[in-house]
Amino acid sequence: MSHAVLRRLLWLAVVGLIALAWWGSLEAPFVYDDKVEVIGNRTIRMLERWREIGSYNLARPLLMFSYAWNFDRFRFDPQGYHLTNLAIHALAAGAALGMAEGVARVFRRDEPLWRGAAVVALWAVHPMVTESVTYTTGRSETLCAVFCFAAVGAWARALLVERVGGRGWPWRFAGMLAFGGGALSKEVAVVVPGILVALEWFAAGAEGIPPRARFRRRGALWFLPFVLAIGAATALRFHHTGTVLPVEVERPLGVQLATSAEVWLRYVRLWLVPFGQTIFHGQDGVAPLSIRGAAVIIGWTTMVVVGIAVGRRRPVLGFSMLAAGLTLVPSTSVPMLKEYMAEHRSYQAGLYLLLGLGLALPLVRRRLVLGAWVGLACAAVLGSRARNAVWASEVALWAEAAERSPAAAEAWYGLGDARRFAKDFSGAVSAYQTALELEPRDLDAWNNLGIAYAEVGDVPRAKDAWRGALEVRPSYCKAHNNLGSLAYRFKDWDEARTELQSTLAYCPDSAVAHYLLGNIYYGPRRDADKALFHYEAVVALNPYFDHVDVVKERVLELTW
């Protein structure tokens, strides 16, 4: 059997394990950010509008096009999206297998293909990849990983060809192209050049060549295209957003770094012992000068120091640990994201962590090693199936989060939303109330509490909830809009007009407020000029508005 055929068969075996782990999970609903970035994203609903799709998120156009293709084929059926996610994960496993074998050969490990296949199989069905694969929005990680793993694999192949005197430039060029694909999928690809530098550096050490001499001999020009590409992307991002790094929330830099250090340690623990997984970890900020902060910094520093020490003796482990750390930098370091921790962010880091352990392990007493691997693989498959059983229900997913983080208002808010979408309005009310007890200034919790009351016809309490939000922030447009919509439903035109005009005073781009005001002036408070003004605003603000056809007809009527 040829080597290429064997590699393909091993990849198919990994795909089979993936299918076994995810069997029966294709009916999982859309959850969390899926409702904003996927089913709530009107930009992706017309595949022929490719310019709008590509510019929706300049850092992730390939991801957006994949969602647009899914919507074109499957509309609001989550099964098609899950099948696509599984296919991308299978491709990522294939790219990972090529990379793992290449890295093993670069570091002269015995049985490189079998080692690589064993590592990739465990990683591909590990419970920690569940969020990246089952969560539709987690596709950003898996799609990016396909290209990032391919880039590192191509670079490893170049080093192997050059080791025997061949020309490695075609493989290096292929690595650059793969990097481009990753950069068009998610920002985490920005660390790929650093991983490639680490590969060359540690590979030189493994061959007994001073790394600096290798870079002087071959030059650093191969990395110039990466620098130029990252510089151009950074300039483009700054031009469009005014910032280089994402800032979703404001927090002290010391707290950000200390908390990120703790999250790194938690990721490592979850990859080694995957117990305590959840969609929302409730990670709170860590003050760097507190006892907890000092312990975290000491623990993180110890991990790094041990990694450096071990990496000097075992270069393959040093490379893998450094690569794992680099993949976490874009999401878990200086960038201030709303949530400190999310399991899908460690998708690539987990592979490098397992790769280092798998390639550094000496193959003695092979039957024992094989038996241990079979046991771990079975446990991983069962663990992933258990995680997928939780992901099959949005209520179960957030009930678990609330149980794991009972002091986190966000977890109870998520549970409230899940119950509301499941039409369990009394359960939703209870969850929102708990969220508000923990965080009384949570505007969205107030707003959705009002919606839950309105759904069961409890109008007085719905109004009280929305007015509670306005006590926190008088300019909160959702509350004004909901009060106006409720008054509109009960034909209280004066109150509806007052609230909807308040919405536009604070949020002049609210198409819903313009639409309802247009209806009021078109009908019960007949004023053709005002109705035309508001209807034209709807068309200008949101060409995809649900009732845009009716609005356009009335614009023509009022104009002519």
Coordinates of C-alpha atoms in Angstrom, one line a residue:
M1 CA 0.0 0.0 0.0
S2 CA 1.4 3.4 -1.0
H3 CA 2.0 6.1 1.6
A4 CA -0.5 8.4 0.0
V5 CA -3.2 5.8 0.0
L6 CA -2.5 5.0 3.7
R7 CA -2.7 8.6 4.6
R8 CA -6.1 8.9 2.9
L9 CA -7.4 5.8 4.6
L10 CA -6.3 7.1 8.0
W11 CA -8.0 10.4 7.3
L12 CA -11.2 8.5 6.3
A13 CA -10.9 6.6 9.6
V14 CA -10.8 10.0 11.5
V15 CA -13.8 11.2 9.5
G16 CA -15.6 8.0 10.6
L17 CA -14.9 8.8 14.2
I18 CA -16.2 12.3 13.7
A19 CA -19.4 10.9 12.2
L20 CA -19.7 8.6 15.2
A21 CA -19.2 11.4 17.7
W22 CA -21.7 13.7 16.0
W23 CA -24.3 11.1 15.0
G24 CA -27.7 12.4 15.8
S25 CA -26.6 16.0 16.5
L26 CA -27.7 17.6 13.2
E27 CA -31.1 18.8 14.6
A28 CA -29.4 21.1 17.1
P29 CA -31.0 24.6 17.0
F30 CA -29.5 27.9 16.2
V31 CA -28.3 29.4 19.5
Y32 CA -26.7 32.6 20.9
D33 CA -24.7 34.5 18.2
D34 CA -26.2 32.3 15.5
K35 CA -29.4 34.4 15.8
V36 CA -27.5 37.6 15.0
E37 CA -24.6 36.5 12.6
V38 CA -26.5 33.9 10.7
I39 CA -30.3 33.7 10.7
G40 CA -30.7 37.4 11.7
N41 CA -28.1 38.6 9.2
R42 CA -30.1 39.9 6.2
T43 CA -27.0 40.6 4.2
I44 CA -26.4 36.9 3.5
R45 CA -29.9 36.2 2.3
M46 CA -29.2 37.2 -1.4
L47 CA -26.2 35.3 -2.7
E48 CA -26.1 37.5 -5.8
R49 CA -25.3 40.5 -3.7
W50 CA -21.7 39.3 -3.3
R51 CA -20.3 42.8 -2.7
E52 CA -22.5 43.4 0.3
I53 CA -21.8 39.9 1.7
G54 CA -18.0 40.4 1.3
S55 CA -18.0 43.8 2.9
Y56 CA -20.3 42.9 5.9
N57 CA -17.2 41.8 7.9
L58 CA -14.0 42.7 6.1
A59 CA -12.0 40.4 8.3
R60 CA -14.1 37.3 7.5
P61 CA -15.5 37.4 3.9
L62 CA -15.0 33.7 3.3
L63 CA -17.0 32.9 6.4
M64 CA -19.8 35.2 5.3
F65 CA -19.9 33.6 1.9
S66 CA -20.2 30.2 3.5
Y67 CA -23.2 31.4 5.5
A68 CA -24.7 33.0 2.3
W69 CA -24.3 29.7 0.5
N70 CA -26.0 27.8 3.4
F71 CA -28.9 30.3 3.4
D72 CA -29.3 30.0 -0.3
R73 CA -29.6 26.2 0.0
F74 CA -31.2 25.6 3.4
R75 CA -32.8 28.9 4.5
F76 CA -33.7 28.5 8.2
D77 CA -33.1 24.8 8.5
P78 CA -30.2 24.3 10.9
Q79 CA -29.4 20.8 9.6
G80 CA -27.7 22.0 6.4
Y81 CA -25.6 24.4 8.4
H82 CA -24.5 21.6 10.8
L83 CA -23.6 19.3 7.8
T84 CA -21.5 22.1 6.4
N85 CA -19.8 22.6 9.8
L86 CA -19.0 18.9 10.0
A87 CA -17.6 18.9 6.5
I88 CA -15.3 21.8 7.3
H89 CA -14.2 20.1 10.5
A90 CA -13.4 16.9 8.5
L91 CA -11.3 19.1 6.1
A92 CA -9.6 20.6 9.1
A93 CA -8.8 17.1 10.3
G94 CA -7.3 16.3 6.9
A95 CA -5.2 19.5 6.9
A96 CA -4.2 18.7 10.5
L97 CA -3.1 15.2 9.6
G98 CA -0.9 16.5 6.8
M99 CA 0.6 19.1 9.2
A100 CA 1.1 16.6 12.1
E101 CA 2.9 14.2 9.8
G102 CA 5.1 16.9 8.3
V103 CA 6.0 18.3 11.8
A104 CA 6.8 14.8 13.0
R105 CA 9.1 14.3 10.0
V106 CA 10.8 17.7 10.5
F107 CA 11.6 16.7 14.1
R108 CA 12.6 13.2 13.0
R109 CA 10.1 11.4 15.1
D110 CA 9.6 7.7 14.4
E111 CA 6.3 6.5 12.9
P112 CA 5.3 10.1 11.8
L113 CA 2.1 9.2 10.0
W114 CA 0.8 6.9 12.6
R115 CA 1.7 9.4 15.4
G116 CA 0.1 12.2 13.5
A117 CA -3.1 10.2 12.8
A118 CA -3.4 9.2 16.5
V119 CA -3.1 12.8 17.7
V120 CA -5.5 14.2 15.1
A121 CA -8.1 11.5 15.8
L122 CA -8.1 12.3 19.5
W123 CA -8.3 16.0 18.8
A124 CA -11.1 15.7 16.1
V125 CA -13.5 13.9 18.5
H126 CA -12.4 15.7 21.7
P127 CA -15.3 17.1 23.7
M128 CA -13.6 20.5 23.6
V129 CA -14.1 20.8 19.8
T130 CA -17.9 20.4 20.2
E131 CA -18.6 24.1 20.5
S132 CA -16.5 24.9 17.4
V133 CA -18.4 22.2 15.3
T134 CA -21.9 22.1 16.7
Y135 CA -22.2 25.8 17.2
T136 CA -22.9 27.3 13.8
T137 CA -21.1 30.5 14.6
G138 CA -18.1 28.4 15.7
R139 CA -17.4 27.8 12.0
S140 CA -15.1 30.9 12.0
E141 CA -12.6 28.8 14.0
T142 CA -12.9 25.6 11.9
L143 CA -12.8 27.3 8.6
C144 CA -9.8 29.4 9.6
A145 CA -8.1 26.3 11.0
V146 CA -8.3 24.4 7.6
F147 CA -6.1 27.1 6.0
C148 CA -3.8 27.6 9.0
F149 CA -3.0 23.9 9.4
A150 CA -2.5 23.7 5.6
A151 CA -0.1 26.6 5.8
V152 CA 2.0 25.0 8.5
G153 CA 1.9 21.7 6.8
A154 CA 3.1 23.2 3.5
W155 CA 6.0 25.0 5.4
A156 CA 7.0 21.7 7.0
R157 CA 7.0 20.0 3.6
A158 CA 9.3 22.9 2.3
L159 CA 11.7 22.3 5.2
L160 CA 11.8 18.6 4.4
V161 CA 12.5 19.1 0.7
E162 CA 15.2 21.7 1.4
R163 CA 16.8 19.3 3.9
V164 CA 17.7 17.0 1.1
G165 CA 18.8 19.7 -1.3
G166 CA 15.5 20.2 -3.1
R167 CA 13.6 23.4 -3.9
G168 CA 11.1 24.2 -1.2
W169 CA 9.8 27.4 -2.7
P170 CA 6.6 25.9 -4.3
W171 CA 5.6 24.6 -0.9
R172 CA 6.4 27.9 0.8
F173 CA 4.3 29.7 -1.8
A174 CA 1.5 27.2 -1.1
G175 CA 1.8 28.1 2.6
M176 CA 1.4 31.7 1.8
L177 CA -1.7 31.1 -0.2
A178 CA -3.2 29.0 2.6
F179 CA -2.4 31.8 5.0
G180 CA -4.4 34.1 2.8
G181 CA -7.4 31.8 3.0
G182 CA -7.1 31.8 6.8
A183 CA -6.8 35.5 7.0
L184 CA -10.0 35.9 4.9
S185 CA -11.8 33.5 7.4
K186 CA -10.9 34.9 10.8
E187 CA -8.3 37.2 12.4
V188 CA -6.6 34.4 14.4
A189 CA -4.7 33.6 11.1
V190 CA -2.5 36.6 11.9
V191 CA -0.4 34.3 14.2
V192 CA 0.5 31.8 11.4
P193 CA 3.8 33.7 10.5
G194 CA 4.9 33.4 14.1
I195 CA 4.1 29.7 14.1
L196 CA 6.2 29.3 10.9
V197 CA 9.1 31.2 12.4
A198 CA 8.9 28.9 15.5
L199 CA 8.9 25.8 13.2
E200 CA 12.0 27.0 11.5
W201 CA 13.7 28.0 14.7
F202 CA 13.0 24.8 16.6
A203 CA 13.7 22.6 13.6
A204 CA 17.1 24.2 13.2
G205 CA 17.8 23.4 16.9
A206 CA 16.7 19.8 16.4
E207 CA 19.2 19.5 13.5
G208 CA 22.0 21.0 15.5
I209 CA 22.1 24.2 13.4
P210 CA 22.1 27.5 15.2
P211 CA 18.7 29.0 14.3
R212 CA 20.1 32.5 13.7
A213 CA 22.6 31.0 11.2
R214 CA 19.7 29.3 9.4
F215 CA 17.8 32.5 9.1
R216 CA 20.9 34.4 7.9
R217 CA 21.7 31.8 5.3
R218 CA 18.1 31.6 3.9
G219 CA 17.2 35.1 4.8
A220 CA 14.0 36.4 6.3
L221 CA 12.6 37.5 2.9
W222 CA 10.2 34.6 2.9
F223 CA 8.4 36.3 5.8
L224 CA 8.2 39.7 4.1
P225 CA 5.0 38.9 2.2
F226 CA 3.4 38.0 5.5
V227 CA 4.5 41.3 7.1
L228 CA 3.2 43.2 4.1
A229 CA -0.2 41.4 4.1
I230 CA -0.7 41.9 7.9
G231 CA 0.3 45.5 7.6
A232 CA -2.2 46.1 4.8
A233 CA -5.0 44.3 6.6
T234 CA -4.2 46.4 9.8
A235 CA -4.3 49.6 7.8
L236 CA -7.6 48.6 6.2
R237 CA -9.1 47.7 9.5
F238 CA -8.0 51.0 11.0
H239 CA -9.5 52.9 8.1
H240 CA -12.9 51.3 8.4
T241 CA -13.2 50.9 12.2
G242 CA -10.8 53.5 13.6
T243 CA -9.1 50.8 15.8
V244 CA -6.5 48.1 15.3
L245 CA -7.5 45.8 18.1
P246 CA -11.2 45.0 19.0
V247 CA -12.5 46.8 22.1
E248 CA -16.0 45.4 22.9
V249 CA -15.7 46.6 26.5
E250 CA -13.5 48.9 28.5
R251 CA -11.5 47.3 31.3
P252 CA -8.1 47.9 33.0
L253 CA -5.2 46.4 31.1
G254 CA -3.9 44.7 34.2
V255 CA -7.2 43.0 34.8
Q256 CA -7.4 42.0 31.1
L257 CA -3.9 40.3 31.2
A258 CA -4.3 38.6 34.6
T259 CA -7.7 37.2 33.6
S260 CA -6.3 36.1 30.2
A261 CA -3.6 34.2 32.1
E262 CA -6.2 32.4 34.1
V263 CA -8.2 31.6 31.0
W264 CA -5.1 30.0 29.4
L265 CA -4.7 27.8 32.4
R266 CA -8.4 26.8 32.3
Y267 CA -8.1 25.9 28.6
V268 CA -5.1 23.7 29.2
R269 CA -7.0 22.0 32.1
L270 CA -10.1 21.4 29.9
W271 CA -8.1 19.9 27.1
L272 CA -6.4 17.5 29.5
V273 CA -9.5 16.8 31.6
P274 CA -12.7 17.9 29.8
F275 CA -15.0 18.3 32.7
G276 CA -17.0 21.4 33.4
Q277 CA -17.6 22.5 29.9
T278 CA -20.4 25.0 29.1
I279 CA -21.4 27.6 26.6
F280 CA -20.8 30.3 29.1
H281 CA -18.1 30.0 31.7
G282 CA -18.9 33.0 33.8
Q283 CA -15.2 34.0 34.0
D284 CA -14.9 37.1 36.0
G285 CA -12.1 39.6 36.0
V286 CA -9.0 38.9 38.0
A287 CA -7.3 41.8 39.8
P288 CA -3.5 41.4 39.2
L289 CA -2.6 42.7 42.7
S290 CA -5.0 40.3 44.5
I291 CA -4.0 37.0 46.0
R292 CA -5.9 35.2 43.2
G293 CA -4.2 37.4 40.7
A294 CA -0.7 36.6 42.1
A295 CA -1.5 32.9 42.1
V296 CA -2.7 33.1 38.4
I297 CA 0.4 35.0 37.3
I298 CA 2.7 32.6 39.1
G299 CA 0.9 29.6 37.6
W300 CA 1.0 31.0 34.1
T301 CA 4.7 32.0 34.4
T302 CA 5.5 28.6 35.7
M303 CA 3.8 27.0 32.7
V304 CA 5.8 29.2 30.4
V305 CA 9.1 28.6 32.1
V306 CA 8.6 24.8 32.2
G307 CA 7.6 25.0 28.5
I308 CA 10.9 26.8 27.7
A309 CA 12.9 24.4 29.7
V310 CA 11.3 21.3 28.2
G311 CA 11.3 22.9 24.7
R312 CA 15.1 23.1 24.9
R313 CA 15.5 19.4 25.5
R314 CA 12.6 18.4 23.2
P315 CA 12.3 20.9 20.4
V316 CA 9.1 19.3 19.0
L317 CA 7.3 20.0 22.4
G318 CA 8.7 23.5 22.5
F319 CA 7.4 24.2 19.1
S320 CA 4.0 22.8 19.8
M321 CA 3.5 24.6 23.1
L322 CA 4.6 27.9 21.5
A323 CA 2.3 27.4 18.6
A324 CA -0.6 26.6 21.0
G325 CA 0.1 29.8 22.9
L326 CA 0.3 31.9 19.8
T327 CA -3.2 30.8 18.6
L328 CA -4.7 32.1 21.8
V329 CA -3.1 35.5 21.6
P330 CA -5.7 37.1 19.2
S331 CA -8.6 36.2 21.5
T332 CA -7.1 35.9 25.0
S333 CA -4.5 38.5 25.6
V334 CA -4.7 42.3 25.0
P335 CA -7.9 42.4 22.9
M336 CA -10.8 43.3 25.2
L337 CA -13.7 41.1 24.1
K338 CA -17.0 41.0 26.0
E339 CA -16.5 37.4 27.2
Y340 CA -13.1 36.4 28.6
M341 CA -13.5 32.8 27.7
A342 CA -15.2 30.7 25.0
E343 CA -14.3 27.1 24.3
H344 CA -14.3 27.5 20.5
R345 CA -11.4 29.9 20.8
S346 CA -9.1 27.1 21.8
Y347 CA -9.8 24.9 18.7
Q348 CA -6.4 25.2 17.2
A349 CA -4.5 25.5 20.5
G350 CA -5.9 22.1 21.5
L351 CA -4.4 20.4 18.5
Y352 CA -1.0 21.8 19.1
L353 CA -1.1 20.9 22.7
L354 CA -2.0 17.3 21.9
L355 CA 0.5 17.2 19.1
G356 CA 3.3 18.2 21.4
L357 CA 2.4 15.5 23.8
G358 CA 1.9 12.9 21.1
L359 CA 5.1 13.6 19.2
A360 CA 7.2 13.8 22.4
L361 CA 5.9 10.5 23.8
P362 CA 8.5 7.7 23.4
L363 CA 7.0 4.6 21.6
V364 CA 7.9 2.0 24.1
R365 CA 5.6 -0.8 25.2
R366 CA 3.5 -0.2 22.1
R367 CA 0.7 -2.4 23.1
L368 CA 0.2 -0.4 26.3
V369 CA 0.3 2.8 24.3
L370 CA -2.2 1.5 21.8
G371 CA -4.5 0.3 24.5
A372 CA -4.3 3.7 26.2
W373 CA -5.1 5.4 22.9
V374 CA -8.1 3.2 22.3
G375 CA -9.4 4.0 25.7
L376 CA -8.9 7.7 25.3
A377 CA -10.5 7.7 21.8
C378 CA -13.6 5.9 23.2
A379 CA -13.9 8.3 26.1
A380 CA -13.5 11.3 23.7
V381 CA -16.3 10.0 21.4
L382 CA -18.6 9.4 24.3
G383 CA -17.8 12.8 25.8
S384 CA -18.5 14.5 22.5
R385 CA -21.8 12.7 22.2
A386 CA -22.7 13.8 25.7
R387 CA -21.9 17.4 24.8
N388 CA -23.9 17.2 21.6
A389 CA -26.9 15.9 23.6
V390 CA -26.7 19.1 25.7
W391 CA -26.3 21.2 22.5
A392 CA -29.5 19.6 21.1
S393 CA -31.6 21.8 23.3
E394 CA -31.0 25.5 23.8
V395 CA -32.8 25.4 27.1
A396 CA -30.6 22.6 28.3
L397 CA -27.5 24.4 27.1
W398 CA -28.3 27.6 29.1
A399 CA -29.7 25.7 32.1
E400 CA -26.3 24.0 32.3
A401 CA -24.6 27.4 32.1
A402 CA -26.8 28.9 34.8
E403 CA -26.1 25.9 37.0
R404 CA -22.3 26.2 36.5
S405 CA -22.3 30.0 36.9
P406 CA -25.2 30.8 39.2
A407 CA -23.8 34.2 40.1
A408 CA -23.5 35.3 36.4
A409 CA -26.4 37.4 35.2
E410 CA -25.5 36.7 31.6
A411 CA -26.1 33.0 32.1
W412 CA -29.6 33.6 33.5
Y413 CA -30.3 36.0 30.7
G414 CA -29.3 33.4 28.2
L415 CA -31.6 30.9 29.9
G416 CA -34.4 33.4 29.9
D417 CA -34.0 33.9 26.1
A418 CA -33.9 30.2 25.5
R419 CA -37.1 29.6 27.5
R420 CA -38.8 32.5 25.7
F421 CA -37.9 31.1 22.3
A422 CA -39.3 27.8 23.5
K423 CA -42.6 29.5 24.4
D424 CA -42.0 28.8 28.1
F425 CA -42.8 32.4 29.1
S426 CA -43.3 31.8 32.8
G427 CA -39.9 30.1 32.9
A428 CA -38.4 33.0 30.9
V429 CA -39.8 35.5 33.4
S430 CA -38.3 33.7 36.3
A431 CA -34.8 33.6 34.6
Y432 CA -34.9 37.2 33.6
Q433 CA -35.9 38.2 37.2
T434 CA -32.9 36.2 38.5
A435 CA -30.7 38.0 36.0
L436 CA -32.0 41.4 37.2
E437 CA -31.5 40.5 40.8
L438 CA -27.8 39.9 40.0
E439 CA -27.5 42.9 37.6
P440 CA -30.4 45.4 38.0
R441 CA -29.0 47.6 35.3
D442 CA -29.1 45.0 32.6
L443 CA -31.2 46.8 29.9
D444 CA -31.8 43.8 27.7
A445 CA -33.0 41.7 30.6
W446 CA -35.6 44.4 31.4
N447 CA -36.6 44.6 27.8
N448 CA -37.0 40.9 27.3
L449 CA -38.8 40.5 30.6
G450 CA -41.3 43.0 29.2
I451 CA -41.6 40.9 26.0
A452 CA -42.2 37.7 28.0
Y453 CA -45.0 39.4 29.9
A454 CA -46.5 40.8 26.7
E455 CA -46.5 37.3 25.2
V456 CA -48.8 36.1 27.9
G457 CA -51.0 39.2 27.8
D458 CA -49.8 40.8 31.1
V459 CA -49.7 44.3 29.7
P460 CA -49.3 46.2 33.0
R461 CA -46.2 44.2 33.9
A462 CA -44.8 44.4 30.4
K463 CA -45.1 48.2 30.6
D464 CA -43.5 48.2 34.1
A465 CA -40.6 46.2 32.8
W466 CA -39.9 48.5 29.9
R467 CA -40.3 51.6 32.1
G468 CA -37.8 49.9 34.5
A469 CA -35.3 49.9 31.6
L470 CA -36.0 53.6 30.9
E471 CA -35.3 54.4 34.6
V472 CA -31.9 52.9 34.1
R473 CA -31.4 54.7 30.7
P474 CA -34.0 57.1 29.4
S475 CA -32.5 56.9 25.9
Y476 CA -32.9 53.1 25.7
C477 CA -34.6 52.8 22.3
K478 CA -35.8 49.2 22.5
A479 CA -38.0 50.1 25.5
H480 CA -39.5 53.2 23.8
N481 CA -40.1 51.1 20.6
N482 CA -41.8 48.3 22.5
L483 CA -44.0 50.7 24.5
G484 CA -44.9 52.4 21.2
S485 CA -45.6 49.1 19.5
L486 CA -47.8 47.9 22.4
A487 CA -49.8 51.1 22.3
Y488 CA -50.1 50.8 18.5
R489 CA -51.5 47.2 18.9
F490 CA -54.2 48.5 21.3
K491 CA -54.9 51.5 19.0
D492 CA -53.8 54.1 21.5
W493 CA -52.4 56.3 18.7
D494 CA -51.3 59.3 20.8
E495 CA -49.3 57.2 23.3
A496 CA -47.9 55.2 20.4
R497 CA -46.8 58.3 18.6
T498 CA -45.2 59.8 21.7
E499 CA -43.1 56.7 22.4
L500 CA -42.2 56.1 18.7
Q501 CA -41.1 59.7 18.4
S502 CA -39.0 59.2 21.5
T503 CA -37.4 56.3 19.8
L504 CA -36.5 58.4 16.8
A505 CA -35.2 61.2 19.0
Y506 CA -32.5 58.8 20.3
C507 CA -32.3 56.3 17.4
P508 CA -33.2 58.0 14.2
D509 CA -32.3 54.9 12.2
S510 CA -35.1 52.7 13.6
A511 CA -36.9 51.4 10.6
V512 CA -39.6 49.9 12.9
A513 CA -40.4 53.2 14.5
H514 CA -40.6 54.9 11.1
Y515 CA -42.8 52.2 9.8
L516 CA -45.3 52.4 12.6
L517 CA -45.4 56.2 12.6
G518 CA -45.9 56.0 8.8
N519 CA -48.9 53.7 9.4
I520 CA -50.3 56.0 12.0
Y521 CA -50.1 59.0 9.7
Y522 CA -51.3 57.0 6.7
G523 CA -54.4 55.9 8.6
P524 CA -55.9 57.1 11.9
R525 CA -54.0 60.4 12.1
R526 CA -54.1 61.2 8.4
D527 CA -51.1 63.3 7.4
A528 CA -49.9 62.4 3.9
D529 CA -46.7 64.4 4.1
K530 CA -45.6 62.9 7.4
A531 CA -46.6 59.4 6.3
L532 CA -44.5 59.8 3.1
F533 CA -41.5 61.1 5.2
H534 CA -41.5 58.0 7.5
Y535 CA -42.1 55.5 4.7
E536 CA -39.3 56.9 2.6
A537 CA -37.1 56.7 5.7
V538 CA -37.9 52.9 6.0
V539 CA -36.9 52.2 2.4
A540 CA -33.7 54.3 2.8
L541 CA -32.7 52.7 6.1
N542 CA -33.6 49.1 5.5
P543 CA -34.2 47.9 1.9
Y544 CA -34.8 44.4 3.3
F545 CA -37.5 45.4 5.8
D546 CA -40.2 42.8 6.2
H547 CA -43.0 45.0 4.9
V548 CA -40.9 47.0 2.4
D549 CA -43.2 46.0 -0.5
V550 CA -46.2 47.5 1.2
V551 CA -44.2 50.6 2.1
K552 CA -43.1 51.1 -1.5
E553 CA -46.7 50.8 -2.7
R554 CA -47.8 53.5 -0.3
V555 CA -44.9 55.7 -1.2
L556 CA -46.0 55.6 -4.8
E557 CA -49.6 56.2 -3.8
L558 CA -48.7 59.2 -1.7
T559 CA -46.4 60.6 -4.3
W560 CA -48.8 60.4 -7.2

